[in-house]
Amino acid sequence: MATNRTFTMLKPDAVEKGHIGAILEKINTAGFRIVAMKLTQMTTADAQAFYAIHKERPFFPDLVEYMTRGPIVAAILEKDNAVEDFRTLIGATNPADAAEGTIRKLYAASIGENAVHGSDSDENAAIEGAFHFAGRDMF
Ligand code: IDP
Ligand code: MG
């Protein structure tokens, strides 16, 4: 069942470059309501668990290093058709392939350091949101 919620992280590169405000403005303008949000930093164990689906991929060690090197902004967002609409807003994984005006086109440096995460299904949105937030911190 569609939950109308998705989960996002503004990744360490986006935070380092001072893009939190600009990216949140894009998210807000696109009509997403913030259900939960925090500045946090993933441990190595956190990142290995969060990205476990990619653990056999050659880029996995770099991905864990990247995602743990500094703080991220984690958030749960709500909107009709949230998962799909947010993936459209952020653009393709590789910013070279991302559509004009998308967050990754504007702020991502490479396929590895691509500024922002977006859940790929309602099921994963629920799992990923629960990974970072307790129920009392969702509004
Ligand atoms: P997504 O973030 O667009 O859903 P996934 O394929 O789920 O893309 O990959 C998760 C993350 O792993 C990407 O956002 C990116 O940071 C990293 N990644 C994916 N593919 C590559 C690659 O080919 N080289 C380096 N990093 C990659
Ligand atoms: Mg993915």
XYZ file of C-alpha atoms in Angstrom, residues 1-114:
114
model
C 0.000 0.000 0.000
C 1.369 3.431 -0.894
C 2.205 5.375 2.232
C 2.797 8.737 0.515
C 6.089 8.988 2.388
C 9.689 8.777 1.291
C 13.035 8.972 3.040
C 15.939 11.213 2.053
C 19.471 12.002 3.130
C 21.357 15.133 2.130
C 24.694 13.364 1.842
C 28.055 14.502 3.311
C 29.156 16.278 0.109
C 25.990 18.390 0.041
C 26.414 19.325 3.704
C 30.144 20.101 3.267
C 29.424 22.416 0.332
C 26.748 24.373 2.217
C 23.842 23.174 0.085
C 21.424 22.203 2.877
C 19.337 25.354 2.541
C 19.150 25.300 -1.255
C 18.174 21.631 -1.379
C 15.533 22.012 1.339
C 14.109 24.948 -0.634
C 13.752 22.692 -3.700
C 12.074 20.012 -1.576
C 9.708 22.534 -0.013
C 8.828 24.175 -3.329
C 8.077 20.744 -4.828
C 5.346 20.294 -2.215
C 6.818 17.834 0.257
C 5.864 18.131 3.939
C 8.638 17.388 6.446
C 7.566 14.560 8.751
C 10.947 14.147 10.504
C 14.398 15.726 10.109
C 17.805 15.739 11.788
C 21.510 16.428 11.311
C 23.319 13.187 12.115
C 26.379 11.159 11.163
C 26.296 7.503 10.157
C 28.767 5.073 11.700
C 30.514 2.527 9.492
C 28.138 -0.141 10.790
C 25.158 2.120 10.020
C 26.265 2.709 6.428
C 27.085 -0.963 5.850
C 23.606 -1.893 7.076
C 21.775 0.904 5.253
C 23.451 0.004 1.935
C 23.612 -3.767 2.535
C 21.889 -4.380 -0.809
C 25.047 -3.031 -2.505
C 27.592 -4.951 -0.416
C 28.879 -7.058 -3.325
C 29.346 -4.034 -5.588
C 32.894 -2.804 -6.288
C 32.037 0.716 -5.102
C 30.725 -0.462 -1.705
C 33.852 0.415 0.378
C 34.000 3.887 -1.187
C 30.261 4.332 -0.604
C 30.602 3.488 3.108
C 33.634 5.786 3.466
C 31.787 8.633 1.726
C 28.547 8.273 3.655
C 30.327 8.228 7.031
C 32.858 11.017 6.511
C 30.677 13.820 7.832
C 27.188 14.768 8.900
C 24.099 14.205 6.786
C 20.572 15.579 6.970
C 18.141 12.664 7.292
C 14.451 13.323 6.687
C 11.093 11.692 6.103
C 8.970 13.528 3.537
C 5.267 13.326 2.735
C 3.394 14.062 -0.481
C 1.039 12.226 -2.822
C 3.159 9.761 -4.833
C 6.153 10.687 -2.641
C 8.632 7.974 -3.671
C 8.277 8.455 -7.412
C 7.951 12.248 -7.307
C 11.038 12.559 -5.109
C 13.092 10.343 -7.435
C 12.019 12.664 -10.267
C 13.031 15.731 -8.221
C 16.512 14.365 -7.450
C 17.274 13.015 -10.939
C 19.376 10.090 -12.148
C 22.022 8.462 -9.929
C 24.731 9.780 -12.245
C 24.449 13.592 -12.408
C 25.723 13.433 -15.989
C 22.438 11.700 -16.847
C 20.229 13.797 -14.540
C 17.581 16.078 -16.056
C 18.025 19.851 -16.003
C 16.844 21.446 -12.763
C 17.050 18.255 -10.703
C 18.874 18.306 -7.375
C 21.599 15.967 -8.601
C 22.073 17.971 -11.823
C 22.484 21.114 -9.737
C 24.486 19.831 -6.770
C 26.026 16.390 -7.414
C 29.677 16.037 -8.357
C 29.729 12.440 -9.618
C 27.864 9.123 -9.631
C 29.497 8.340 -6.279
C 29.117 11.731 -4.610
C 25.642 12.566 -5.725
